[in-house]
CSV table of C-alpha atoms in Angstrom, one decimal:
chain,number,residue,atom,x,y,z
A,9,UNK,CA,12.0,-23.9,10.1
A,10,UNK,CA,15.6,-23.2,11.3
A,11,UNK,CA,16.7,-23.5,7.8
A,12,UNK,CA,14.3,-21.0,6.7
A,13,UNK,CA,15.5,-18.6,9.2
A,14,UNK,CA,19.1,-19.2,8.4
A,15,UNK,CA,18.4,-18.5,4.6
A,16,UNK,CA,16.6,-15.3,5.5
A,17,UNK,CA,19.5,-14.0,7.6
A,18,UNK,CA,22.0,-14.6,4.7
A,19,UNK,CA,19.7,-12.7,2.3
A,20,UNK,CA,19.5,-9.9,4.7
A,21,UNK,CA,23.1,-9.7,5.4
A,22,UNK,CA,24.1,-9.8,1.7
A,23,UNK,CA,21.6,-6.9,1.2
A,24,UNK,CA,23.3,-5.0,4.0
A,25,UNK,CA,26.8,-5.5,2.6
A,26,UNK,CA,25.6,-4.0,-0.7
A,27,UNK,CA,23.8,-1.4,1.2
A,28,UNK,CA,27.1,-0.3,2.7
A,29,UNK,CA,28.8,-0.4,-0.8
A,30,UNK,CA,25.9,1.9,-2.0
A,31,UNK,CA,26.5,4.3,0.8
A,32,UNK,CA,30.2,4.4,0.3
A,33,UNK,CA,29.6,5.1,-3.4
A,34,UNK,CA,27.4,8.0,-2.5
A,35,UNK,CA,29.8,9.3,0.0
A,36,UNK,CA,32.6,9.1,-2.7
A,37,UNK,CA,30.7,11.5,-4.8
A,38,UNK,CA,29.4,13.7,-2.0
A,39,UNK,CA,25.9,12.6,-2.6
A,40,UNK,CA,23.1,12.6,0.3
A,41,UNK,CA,21.0,9.7,-0.3
A,42,UNK,CA,17.3,9.8,0.7
A,43,UNK,CA,15.0,6.7,0.7
A,44,UNK,CA,11.2,7.8,0.5
A,45,UNK,CA,8.6,5.2,1.5
A,46,UNK,CA,4.8,5.4,1.5
A,47,UNK,CA,1.7,3.6,0.7
A,48,UNK,CA,0.3,3.8,-2.8
A,49,UNK,CA,-0.9,7.5,-3.5
A,50,UNK,CA,0.4,9.0,-0.3
A,51,UNK,CA,2.3,11.6,-2.4
A,52,UNK,CA,5.8,10.4,-2.9
A,53,UNK,CA,6.3,11.8,-6.4
A,54,UNK,CA,4.5,15.0,-5.5
A,55,UNK,CA,6.7,15.5,-2.4
A,56,UNK,CA,9.8,15.0,-4.6
A,57,UNK,CA,8.6,17.3,-7.3
A,58,UNK,CA,7.9,19.9,-4.2
A,59,UNK,CA,11.3,19.4,-3.1
A,60,UNK,CA,12.9,19.9,-6.4
A,61,UNK,CA,11.0,23.0,-6.9
A,62,UNK,CA,12.1,24.5,-3.5
A,63,UNK,CA,15.8,23.6,-3.9
A,64,UNK,CA,16.5,24.0,-7.6
A,65,UNK,CA,18.8,25.3,-9.2
A,66,UNK,CA,21.0,25.5,-6.1
A,67,UNK,CA,20.8,21.8,-5.4
A,68,UNK,CA,20.9,19.2,-8.0
A,69,UNK,CA,18.6,16.2,-7.2
A,70,UNK,CA,18.9,12.9,-8.9
A,71,UNK,CA,15.8,10.5,-8.5
A,72,UNK,CA,15.5,6.8,-8.7
A,73,UNK,CA,11.9,5.7,-9.3
A,74,UNK,CA,11.0,2.4,-7.9
A,75,UNK,CA,8.0,0.9,-9.9
A,76,UNK,CA,6.7,-2.6,-10.0
A,77,UNK,CA,5.7,-2.0,-13.6
A,78,UNK,CA,7.2,-0.6,-16.8
A,79,UNK,CA,5.3,2.6,-16.8
A,80,UNK,CA,7.6,5.7,-16.5
A,81,UNK,CA,4.9,8.2,-15.2
A,82,UNK,CA,6.9,9.2,-12.2
A,83,UNK,CA,10.3,9.3,-13.8
A,84,UNK,CA,8.8,11.3,-16.7
A,85,UNK,CA,7.6,13.9,-14.1
A,86,UNK,CA,11.0,14.4,-12.5
A,87,UNK,CA,12.8,14.7,-15.9
A,88,UNK,CA,10.1,17.3,-16.8
A,89,UNK,CA,11.0,19.2,-13.8
A,90,UNK,CA,14.6,19.4,-15.1
A,91,UNK,CA,16.2,16.7,-12.9
A,92,UNK,CA,18.0,13.4,-13.9
A,93,UNK,CA,15.9,10.3,-13.1
A,94,UNK,CA,16.2,6.6,-13.6
A,95,UNK,CA,13.5,4.0,-13.2
A,96,UNK,CA,14.0,0.5,-11.4
A,97,UNK,CA,11.2,-1.7,-12.8
A,98,UNK,CA,11.1,-4.5,-10.0
A,99,UNK,CA,9.0,-6.6,-12.3
A,100,UNK,CA,6.3,-7.2,-9.8
A,101,UNK,CA,8.5,-7.2,-6.8
A,102,UNK,CA,7.1,-5.2,-3.8
A,103,UNK,CA,10.0,-3.3,-2.6
A,104,UNK,CA,13.5,-1.9,-3.5
A,105,UNK,CA,16.7,-3.5,-2.3
A,106,UNK,CA,20.3,-2.5,-2.2
A,107,UNK,CA,21.0,-4.8,-5.2
A,108,UNK,CA,18.6,-2.9,-7.4
A,109,UNK,CA,19.8,0.5,-6.1
A,110,UNK,CA,23.4,-0.7,-6.9
A,111,UNK,CA,22.3,-1.4,-10.6
A,112,UNK,CA,20.8,2.0,-10.8
A,113,UNK,CA,23.5,4.2,-9.4
A,114,UNK,CA,25.9,4.0,-12.3
A,115,UNK,CA,23.1,5.3,-14.6
A,116,UNK,CA,22.9,8.7,-12.8
A,117,UNK,CA,25.7,11.5,-13.0
A,118,UNK,CA,26.5,11.3,-9.4
A,119,UNK,CA,29.3,13.8,-9.7
A,120,UNK,CA,26.8,16.4,-10.7
A,121,UNK,CA,24.3,15.4,-8.0
A,122,UNK,CA,23.9,16.8,-4.4
A,123,UNK,CA,21.0,14.9,-3.1
A,124,UNK,CA,19.7,11.3,-4.5
A,125,UNK,CA,16.0,10.7,-3.7
A,126,UNK,CA,15.0,7.1,-4.1
A,127,UNK,CA,11.2,6.6,-4.4
A,128,UNK,CA,10.6,3.2,-3.1
A,129,UNK,CA,7.7,1.0,-4.3
A,130,UNK,CA,4.4,1.9,-2.9
A,131,UNK,CA,3.9,-0.5,0.0
A,132,UNK,CA,3.9,0.0,3.8
A,133,UNK,CA,5.2,-3.5,4.6
A,134,UNK,CA,8.2,-4.9,2.5
A,135,UNK,CA,10.3,-1.9,1.9
A,136,UNK,CA,10.9,-1.7,5.8
A,137,UNK,CA,12.9,-4.8,5.7
A,138,UNK,CA,15.5,-3.8,3.2
A,139,UNK,CA,18.4,-1.2,3.6
A,140,UNK,CA,19.3,0.8,0.6
A,141,UNK,CA,22.5,2.3,1.9
A,142,UNK,CA,20.9,5.8,1.8
A,143,UNK,CA,21.6,8.3,4.5
A,144,UNK,CA,18.0,8.9,5.8
A,145,UNK,CA,14.8,7.0,5.6
A,146,UNK,CA,11.6,9.0,5.4
A,147,UNK,CA,8.0,7.9,5.5
A,148,UNK,CA,5.1,9.7,3.9
A,149,UNK,CA,1.6,9.2,5.4
A,150,UNK,CA,-1.4,10.7,3.7
A,151,UNK,CA,-4.2,12.0,6.1
A,152,UNK,CA,-6.6,10.3,3.6
A,153,UNK,CA,-5.3,7.0,4.7
A,154,UNK,CA,-6.7,7.4,8.1
A,155,UNK,CA,-5.1,8.0,11.5
A,156,UNK,CA,-4.7,4.2,12.6
A,157,UNK,CA,-1.8,3.3,10.2
A,158,UNK,CA,1.0,3.4,12.8
A,159,UNK,CA,-0.8,0.9,14.8
A,160,UNK,CA,-1.5,-1.5,11.7
A,161,UNK,CA,1.8,-1.2,10.0
A,162,UNK,CA,4.3,-0.7,12.8
A,163,UNK,CA,7.5,-2.0,11.4
A,164,UNK,CA,7.7,0.9,8.7
A,165,UNK,CA,7.6,3.6,11.4
A,166,UNK,CA,10.3,2.1,13.5
A,167,UNK,CA,13.1,2.6,11.1
A,168,UNK,CA,12.4,6.2,9.8
A,169,UNK,CA,14.3,9.3,10.4
A,170,UNK,CA,11.4,11.7,9.7
A,171,UNK,CA,7.7,11.4,9.0
A,172,UNK,CA,5.9,13.6,6.4
A,173,UNK,CA,2.1,14.0,6.9
A,174,UNK,CA,0.8,14.8,3.4
A,175,UNK,CA,-2.6,16.1,2.3
A,176,UNK,CA,-3.3,18.2,5.2
A,177,UNK,CA,-5.4,20.3,3.0
A,178,UNK,CA,-7.8,17.4,3.3
A,179,UNK,CA,-8.1,17.4,7.1
A,180,UNK,CA,-11.5,19.3,7.0
A,181,UNK,CA,-13.1,16.5,4.8
A,182,UNK,CA,-11.9,13.4,6.4
A,183,UNK,CA,-12.2,11.8,9.8
A,184,UNK,CA,-8.7,11.9,11.2
A,185,UNK,CA,-7.5,12.4,14.9
A,186,UNK,CA,-4.0,13.8,14.4
A,187,UNK,CA,-3.2,13.2,18.2
A,188,UNK,CA,-4.2,9.6,17.9
A,189,UNK,CA,-2.0,9.2,14.9
A,190,UNK,CA,0.9,11.0,16.6
A,191,UNK,CA,0.5,8.9,19.8
A,192,UNK,CA,0.9,5.8,17.8
A,193,UNK,CA,4.0,7.2,16.0
A,194,UNK,CA,5.5,8.2,19.3
A,195,UNK,CA,5.1,4.6,20.8
A,196,UNK,CA,7.2,3.0,17.6
A,197,UNK,CA,9.6,6.0,17.2
A,198,UNK,CA,10.0,8.2,20.2
A,199,UNK,CA,10.8,11.8,19.1
A,200,UNK,CA,10.9,11.1,15.4
A,201,UNK,CA,10.5,14.6,13.7
A,202,UNK,CA,7.1,15.0,11.6
A,203,UNK,CA,6.4,17.5,8.9
A,204,UNK,CA,2.7,18.2,8.2
A,205,UNK,CA,2.5,19.4,4.5
A,206,UNK,CA,0.2,19.7,1.5
A,207,UNK,CA,1.8,19.1,-1.8
A,208,UNK,CA,-1.3,20.3,-3.5
A,209,UNK,CA,-1.1,24.0,-1.7
A,210,UNK,CA,2.6,23.9,-1.1
A,211,UNK,CA,1.8,24.4,2.8
A,212,UNK,CA,4.7,23.2,5.1
A,213,UNK,CA,7.1,22.2,2.3
A,214,UNK,CA,9.6,25.0,3.6
A,215,UNK,CA,9.9,23.3,6.7
A,216,UNK,CA,10.5,19.9,5.5
A,217,UNK,CA,13.2,21.2,3.0
A,218,UNK,CA,14.9,23.1,5.8
A,219,UNK,CA,15.2,19.8,7.8
A,220,UNK,CA,16.5,18.1,4.8
A,221,UNK,CA,19.2,20.7,4.1
A,222,UNK,CA,20.2,20.6,7.8
A,223,UNK,CA,20.7,16.7,7.3
A,224,UNK,CA,22.8,17.3,4.2
A,225,UNK,CA,24.8,19.7,6.2
A,226,UNK,CA,23.9,22.7,4.1
A,227,UNK,CA,21.9,25.8,4.7
A,228,UNK,CA,20.5,27.9,1.7
B,1,UNK,CA,17.3,-19.2,-12.4
B,2,UNK,CA,15.5,-22.3,-13.6
B,3,UNK,CA,15.6,-23.7,-10.0
B,4,UNK,CA,13.9,-20.6,-8.7
B,5,UNK,CA,11.3,-20.6,-11.1
B,6,UNK,CA,10.7,-24.1,-10.3
B,7,UNK,CA,10.4,-23.5,-6.7
B,8,UNK,CA,8.0,-20.7,-7.3
B,9,UNK,CA,5.7,-23.0,-9.4
B,10,UNK,CA,5.6,-25.5,-6.5
B,11,UNK,CA,4.6,-22.9,-3.9
B,12,UNK,CA,1.9,-21.5,-6.2
B,13,UNK,CA,0.4,-24.8,-6.8
B,14,UNK,CA,0.3,-25.9,-3.1
B,15,UNK,CA,-1.3,-22.6,-2.5
B,16,UNK,CA,-3.8,-23.2,-5.4
B,17,UNK,CA,-4.7,-26.7,-4.0
B,18,UNK,CA,-5.3,-25.4,-0.6
B,19,UNK,CA,-7.6,-22.6,-2.1
B,20,UNK,CA,-9.6,-25.3,-3.8
B,21,UNK,CA,-10.1,-26.9,-0.5
B,22,UNK,CA,-11.1,-23.7,1.1
B,23,UNK,CA,-13.6,-23.2,-1.6
B,24,UNK,CA,-14.9,-26.7,-1.1
B,25,UNK,CA,-15.4,-26.0,2.5
B,26,UNK,CA,-17.3,-22.8,1.9
B,27,UNK,CA,-19.5,-24.4,-0.6
B,28,UNK,CA,-20.3,-27.2,1.8
B,29,UNK,CA,-21.5,-24.7,4.2
B,30,UNK,CA,-23.4,-22.7,1.8
B,31,UNK,CA,-21.1,-19.7,2.2
B,32,UNK,CA,-20.1,-17.1,-0.4
B,33,UNK,CA,-16.6,-16.0,-0.1
B,34,UNK,CA,-15.3,-12.5,-0.9
B,35,UNK,CA,-11.8,-11.4,-1.0
B,36,UNK,CA,-11.3,-7.7,-0.4
B,37,UNK,CA,-7.9,-6.2,-1.5
B,38,UNK,CA,-6.7,-2.6,-1.5
B,39,UNK,CA,-3.8,-0.3,-0.5
B,40,UNK,CA,-3.6,0.9,3.2
B,41,UNK,CA,-6.4,3.3,4.0
B,42,UNK,CA,-8.6,2.8,0.9
B,43,UNK,CA,-11.5,1.9,3.1
B,44,UNK,CA,-11.6,-2.0,3.3
B,45,UNK,CA,-13.0,-2.1,6.8
B,46,UNK,CA,-15.3,0.9,6.1
B,47,UNK,CA,-16.7,-1.0,3.0
B,48,UNK,CA,-17.2,-4.3,5.1
B,49,UNK,CA,-19.1,-2.1,7.9
B,50,UNK,CA,-21.3,-0.4,5.2
B,51,UNK,CA,-22.0,-3.8,3.7
B,52,UNK,CA,-22.8,-5.3,7.2
B,53,UNK,CA,-25.2,-2.3,7.8
B,54,UNK,CA,-26.9,-2.7,4.5
B,55,UNK,CA,-27.4,-6.5,4.6
B,56,UNK,CA,-28.0,-7.2,8.3
B,57,UNK,CA,-29.9,-8.9,9.9
B,58,UNK,CA,-31.1,-10.9,6.8
B,59,UNK,CA,-27.7,-11.9,5.7
B,60,UNK,CA,-25.0,-13.2,8.3
B,61,UNK,CA,-21.5,-12.0,7.5
B,62,UNK,CA,-18.4,-13.4,8.8
B,63,UNK,CA,-15.2,-11.5,8.6
B,64,UNK,CA,-11.6,-12.6,8.3
B,65,UNK,CA,-9.3,-9.7,9.1
B,66,UNK,CA,-5.8,-10.0,7.6
B,67,UNK,CA,-3.3,-7.7,9.6
B,68,UNK,CA,0.5,-7.6,9.5
B,69,UNK,CA,0.4,-6.8,13.3
B,70,UNK,CA,-1.4,-8.0,16.5
B,71,UNK,CA,-3.6,-5.0,16.8
B,72,UNK,CA,-7.4,-6.1,16.3
B,73,UNK,CA,-8.7,-2.5,15.5
B,74,UNK,CA,-10.7,-3.7,12.5
B,75,UNK,CA,-11.9,-7.1,13.9
B,76,UNK,CA,-13.2,-5.1,17.0
B,77,UNK,CA,-15.1,-2.9,14.6
B,78,UNK,CA,-16.9,-6.0,12.9
B,79,UNK,CA,-17.6,-7.4,16.2
B,80,UNK,CA,-19.1,-4.1,17.4
B,81,UNK,CA,-21.2,-4.3,14.3
B,82,UNK,CA,-22.5,-7.6,15.5
B,83,UNK,CA,-21.0,-9.9,13.2
B,84,UNK,CA,-18.4,-12.7,14.0
B,85,UNK,CA,-14.8,-11.8,13.0
B,86,UNK,CA,-11.4,-13.6,13.3
B,87,UNK,CA,-8.1,-12.0,12.9
B,88,UNK,CA,-5.1,-13.5,10.8
B,89,UNK,CA,-2.0,-11.7,12.1
B,90,UNK,CA,0.6,-12.5,9.2
B,91,UNK,CA,3.5,-11.7,11.5
B,92,UNK,CA,4.8,-9.0,9.1
B,93,UNK,CA,4.0,-11.0,5.9
B,94,UNK,CA,2.6,-8.8,3.2
B,95,UNK,CA,-0.4,-10.7,2.0
B,96,UNK,CA,-2.9,-13.4,2.9
B,97,UNK,CA,-2.6,-16.9,1.3
B,98,UNK,CA,-4.7,-20.2,1.3
B,99,UNK,CA,-2.9,-21.6,4.2
B,100,UNK,CA,-3.7,-18.8,6.4
B,101,UNK,CA,-7.4,-18.7,5.4
B,102,UNK,CA,-7.5,-22.5,5.8
B,103,UNK,CA,-6.5,-22.0,9.4
B,104,UNK,CA,-9.0,-19.3,10.1
B,105,UNK,CA,-12.1,-21.0,8.5
B,106,UNK,CA,-12.7,-23.4,11.5
B,107,UNK,CA,-12.6,-20.6,14.0
B,108,UNK,CA,-15.9,-19.0,12.4
B,109,UNK,CA,-19.5,-20.5,12.7
B,110,UNK,CA,-19.6,-21.4,9.0
B,111,UNK,CA,-23.2,-23.0,9.3
B,112,UNK,CA,-24.6,-19.7,10.6
B,113,UNK,CA,-22.8,-17.4,8.0
B,114,UNK,CA,-24.2,-16.5,4.4
B,115,UNK,CA,-21.2,-14.4,3.2
B,116,UNK,CA,-17.6,-14.5,4.3
B,117,UNK,CA,-15.6,-11.5,3.7
B,118,UNK,CA,-11.7,-11.7,3.8
B,119,UNK,CA,-10.0,-8.4,4.4
B,120,UNK,CA,-6.6,-8.9,2.8
B,121,UNK,CA,-3.4,-7.1,3.9
B,122,UNK,CA,-3.4,-3.5,2.9
B,123,UNK,CA,-1.1,-3.9,-0.2
B,124,UNK,CA,-1.5,-3.4,-4.0
B,125,UNK,CA,1.1,-5.9,-4.9
B,126,UNK,CA,1.7,-9.2,-3.1
B,127,UNK,CA,-2.1,-10.2,-2.5
B,128,UNK,CA,-2.7,-10.4,-6.3
B,129,UNK,CA,-0.5,-13.4,-6.4
B,130,UNK,CA,-2.2,-15.8,-4.0
B,131,UNK,CA,-5.6,-17.2,-4.5
B,132,UNK,CA,-7.6,-17.6,-1.4
B,133,UNK,CA,-10.4,-19.9,-2.5
B,134,UNK,CA,-13.1,-17.2,-2.3
B,135,UNK,CA,-15.8,-16.9,-5.0
B,136,UNK,CA,-15.0,-13.4,-5.9
B,137,UNK,CA,-12.0,-10.8,-5.7
B,138,UNK,CA,-12.9,-7.3,-5.3
B,139,UNK,CA,-10.4,-4.3,-5.2
B,140,UNK,CA,-11.1,-0.9,-3.5
B,141,UNK,CA,-9.3,2.1,-5.0
B,142,UNK,CA,-9.7,5.4,-3.1
B,143,UNK,CA,-9.8,8.5,-5.3
B,144,UNK,CA,-7.4,10.1,-2.7
B,145,UNK,CA,-4.8,7.6,-4.0
B,146,UNK,CA,-4.8,9.4,-7.4
B,147,UNK,CA,-6.0,8.2,-10.9
B,148,UNK,CA,-2.8,6.6,-12.0
B,149,UNK,CA,-2.9,3.5,-9.8
B,150,UNK,CA,-4.1,0.9,-12.5
B,151,UNK,CA,-1.0,2.0,-14.6
B,152,UNK,CA,1.4,1.6,-11.7
B,153,UNK,CA,-0.2,-1.5,-10.0
B,154,UNK,CA,-1.5,-3.6,-13.1
B,155,UNK,CA,-1.4,-7.1,-11.7
B,156,UNK,CA,-4.0,-6.5,-8.9
B,157,UNK,CA,-6.4,-4.9,-11.4
B,158,UNK,CA,-6.2,-8.0,-13.8
B,159,UNK,CA,-7.7,-10.6,-11.5
B,160,UNK,CA,-10.6,-8.8,-9.9
B,161,UNK,CA,-14.5,-9.4,-10.5
B,162,UNK,CA,-15.5,-6.0,-9.4
B,163,UNK,CA,-13.8,-2.5,-8.4
B,164,UNK,CA,-15.0,-0.2,-5.8
B,165,UNK,CA,-14.0,3.4,-6.1
B,166,UNK,CA,-14.2,4.8,-2.6
B,167,UNK,CA,-14.1,8.2,-1.1
B,168,UNK,CA,-16.0,9.9,-4.1
B,169,UNK,CA,-17.2,12.7,-1.5
B,170,UNK,CA,-13.5,13.8,-1.7
B,171,UNK,CA,-13.5,14.3,-5.5
B,172,UNK,CA,-14.1,18.1,-5.4
B,173,UNK,CA,-10.9,18.4,-3.2
B,174,UNK,CA,-8.4,16.2,-5.1
B,175,UNK,CA,-7.0,16.2,-8.7
B,176,UNK,CA,-8.5,12.9,-10.1
B,177,UNK,CA,-9.5,12.2,-13.6
B,178,UNK,CA,-12.0,9.6,-13.4
B,179,UNK,CA,-11.8,8.9,-17.4
B,180,UNK,CA,-8.2,8.5,-17.2
B,181,UNK,CA,-8.5,6.1,-14.3
B,182,UNK,CA,-11.1,4.0,-15.9
B,183,UNK,CA,-9.2,3.8,-19.2
B,184,UNK,CA,-6.3,2.3,-17.4
B,185,UNK,CA,-8.7,-0.2,-15.7
B,186,UNK,CA,-10.4,-1.0,-19.1
B,187,UNK,CA,-7.0,-1.9,-20.7
B,188,UNK,CA,-6.1,-4.3,-17.9
B,189,UNK,CA,-9.6,-5.9,-17.2
B,190,UNK,CA,-12.1,-5.2,-20.1
B,191,UNK,CA,-15.6,-4.7,-18.8
B,192,UNK,CA,-15.0,-5.2,-15.1
B,193,UNK,CA,-17.8,-3.6,-13.2
B,194,UNK,CA,-17.1,-0.4,-11.1
B,195,UNK,CA,-18.9,0.8,-8.2
B,196,UNK,CA,-18.3,4.6,-7.2
B,197,UNK,CA,-19.1,4.7,-3.4
B,198,UNK,CA,-18.5,6.9,-0.5
B,199,UNK,CA,-18.3,4.9,2.9
B,200,UNK,CA,-18.5,8.4,4.6
B,201,UNK,CA,-21.8,9.5,3.2
B,202,UNK,CA,-23.2,6.0,2.2
B,203,UNK,CA,-23.6,7.1,-1.4
B,204,UNK,CA,-23.5,4.2,-3.9
B,205,UNK,CA,-23.3,1.5,-1.2
B,206,UNK,CA,-26.9,0.3,-2.4
B,207,UNK,CA,-25.7,-0.5,-6.0
B,208,UNK,CA,-22.5,-2.3,-4.8
B,209,UNK,CA,-24.7,-4.5,-2.2
B,210,UNK,CA,-27.3,-5.3,-5.0
B,211,UNK,CA,-24.5,-6.6,-7.3
B,212,UNK,CA,-22.9,-8.6,-4.3
B,213,UNK,CA,-26.3,-10.1,-3.7
B,214,UNK,CA,-26.7,-11.1,-7.4
B,215,UNK,CA,-23.3,-12.7,-7.2
B,216,UNK,CA,-24.5,-14.7,-4.1
B,217,UNK,CA,-27.6,-15.8,-5.9
B,218,UNK,CA,-29.8,-13.8,-3.7
B,219,UNK,CA,-32.2,-11.0,-4.0
B,220,UNK,CA,-33.4,-9.1,-1.0
C-alpha cells in the first residue's frame, strides 16, 4: 500500500513539473490558458464556439480538443469557426494530463494566439487530478444533469476558478433546484464565481466573456 | 512499454476471475445481475426508481450504488422506495470493478432478491473496461447530452446488451438528431436493442421493463 502511494506521488509530481513547463511556454508567448472540464454533453464545445463568436476577431483563440477516440467532430467545429484547433486523442484514457498538452502546444501557432482553450475529456472525476499548466480551470455543469452533482462529484468542484451553469433554457422543463445546487458548490469552493448561460440562446454569454477578458488582463 | 501491457493484462484477468466468482454467487442465489452505466446526470437512479415502481412488489430488487464520494443520496432514494441498497464509495475512483462488487454482495440479502441492479459510477469511459460479473450491461444516454455521444465514447457502446435513451420529454427543447445518434450506435453495436424512455413522465418504461423481465426469464 505504501509503495502504491509513493508511485502515485511520483506520477503527480512529474505531471506538475510538466504543467509548470507548459505554463512557462504559454507565458513566453503571451497566451492565457484556460482548461474547460465537464461531464459528457454539458456543452464544452458549444461554450467554446460561443466564446469564439463573442471575442473574434479581436482575440485569437486556439483550441486543444481532448477526445478519447479519433473522431474530430469538435476540432472540426472550431476550425469551421475560423480558429486553429488541434486534437489530442487520448486513446481511451479518461483525462488530459500535462504530458499530452505539452505534445499539443507545438502544433499551434502560439505567437498568433491570445487565448488557448483546452477542452478536457468529458468526465467529472479523473481530469480534476491532473494540472495542465493553464491559468484558469473552469467547470461547466448542465442543468439537465441535475442539481446534485456538486455533492456527488466534489473533487472537480474544489479546484475550479469559475463555474458555468449551462442549458438554463431547459430550466422550465427539468426538476432543478438552483439554490440546492449552489449550496453544494459553496460548501466545496466558497465564493467561486458562477455564470448561468444558455449556449442555445446565447443568454449570459456576455457576462462570462467579460470575466474571461478580465482574467486575461484585457477589456474590449 | 511491453511491461506496462503485461501488467494491465494481469489486472484485467484478476478482475475477470473475480467477475466470474460474482456471477457464480448471483447464480447460486437465483439473482439476475444488471450493470447500469451512464454519464453523470443521465438518469441512472431515476431509471432504477422507475424500474422498482414498475416491478414491485412482485420482484424484489437490490441495488448497489457506486459513488465516488461518501454521499448516500442515491442509496437513500432506493431505500425510501422500499428496496435494500448498499453503497460502494470508490474513494475518488472513476469506475466500479469486480473486487468492489464482491465486497458489496455479502451486505445484501441475496436470498430475498430477484434482481440486483448495480449503478456504476457516472462516467462514459472507465466503467467500460471492467466486468463486474452481472448478466447484462445497460447504458443510459440522455438526449440532453447530445446526439454525438456514440461517436465520441465508442468503447462503452460496444459492450452493452441494451441502450436506454432517457429524457425524451426534452426532445422538443434540444437539438438532437435521433437518426444520427442511432446510426452511431449501430456502427458500434449492430442490432442492440434501444428503449426511448422518460423517467420524468414514465413514457416507455413499460417496454424497458418487459425486456428486462424477458432477460430474467420471467413474465409478469
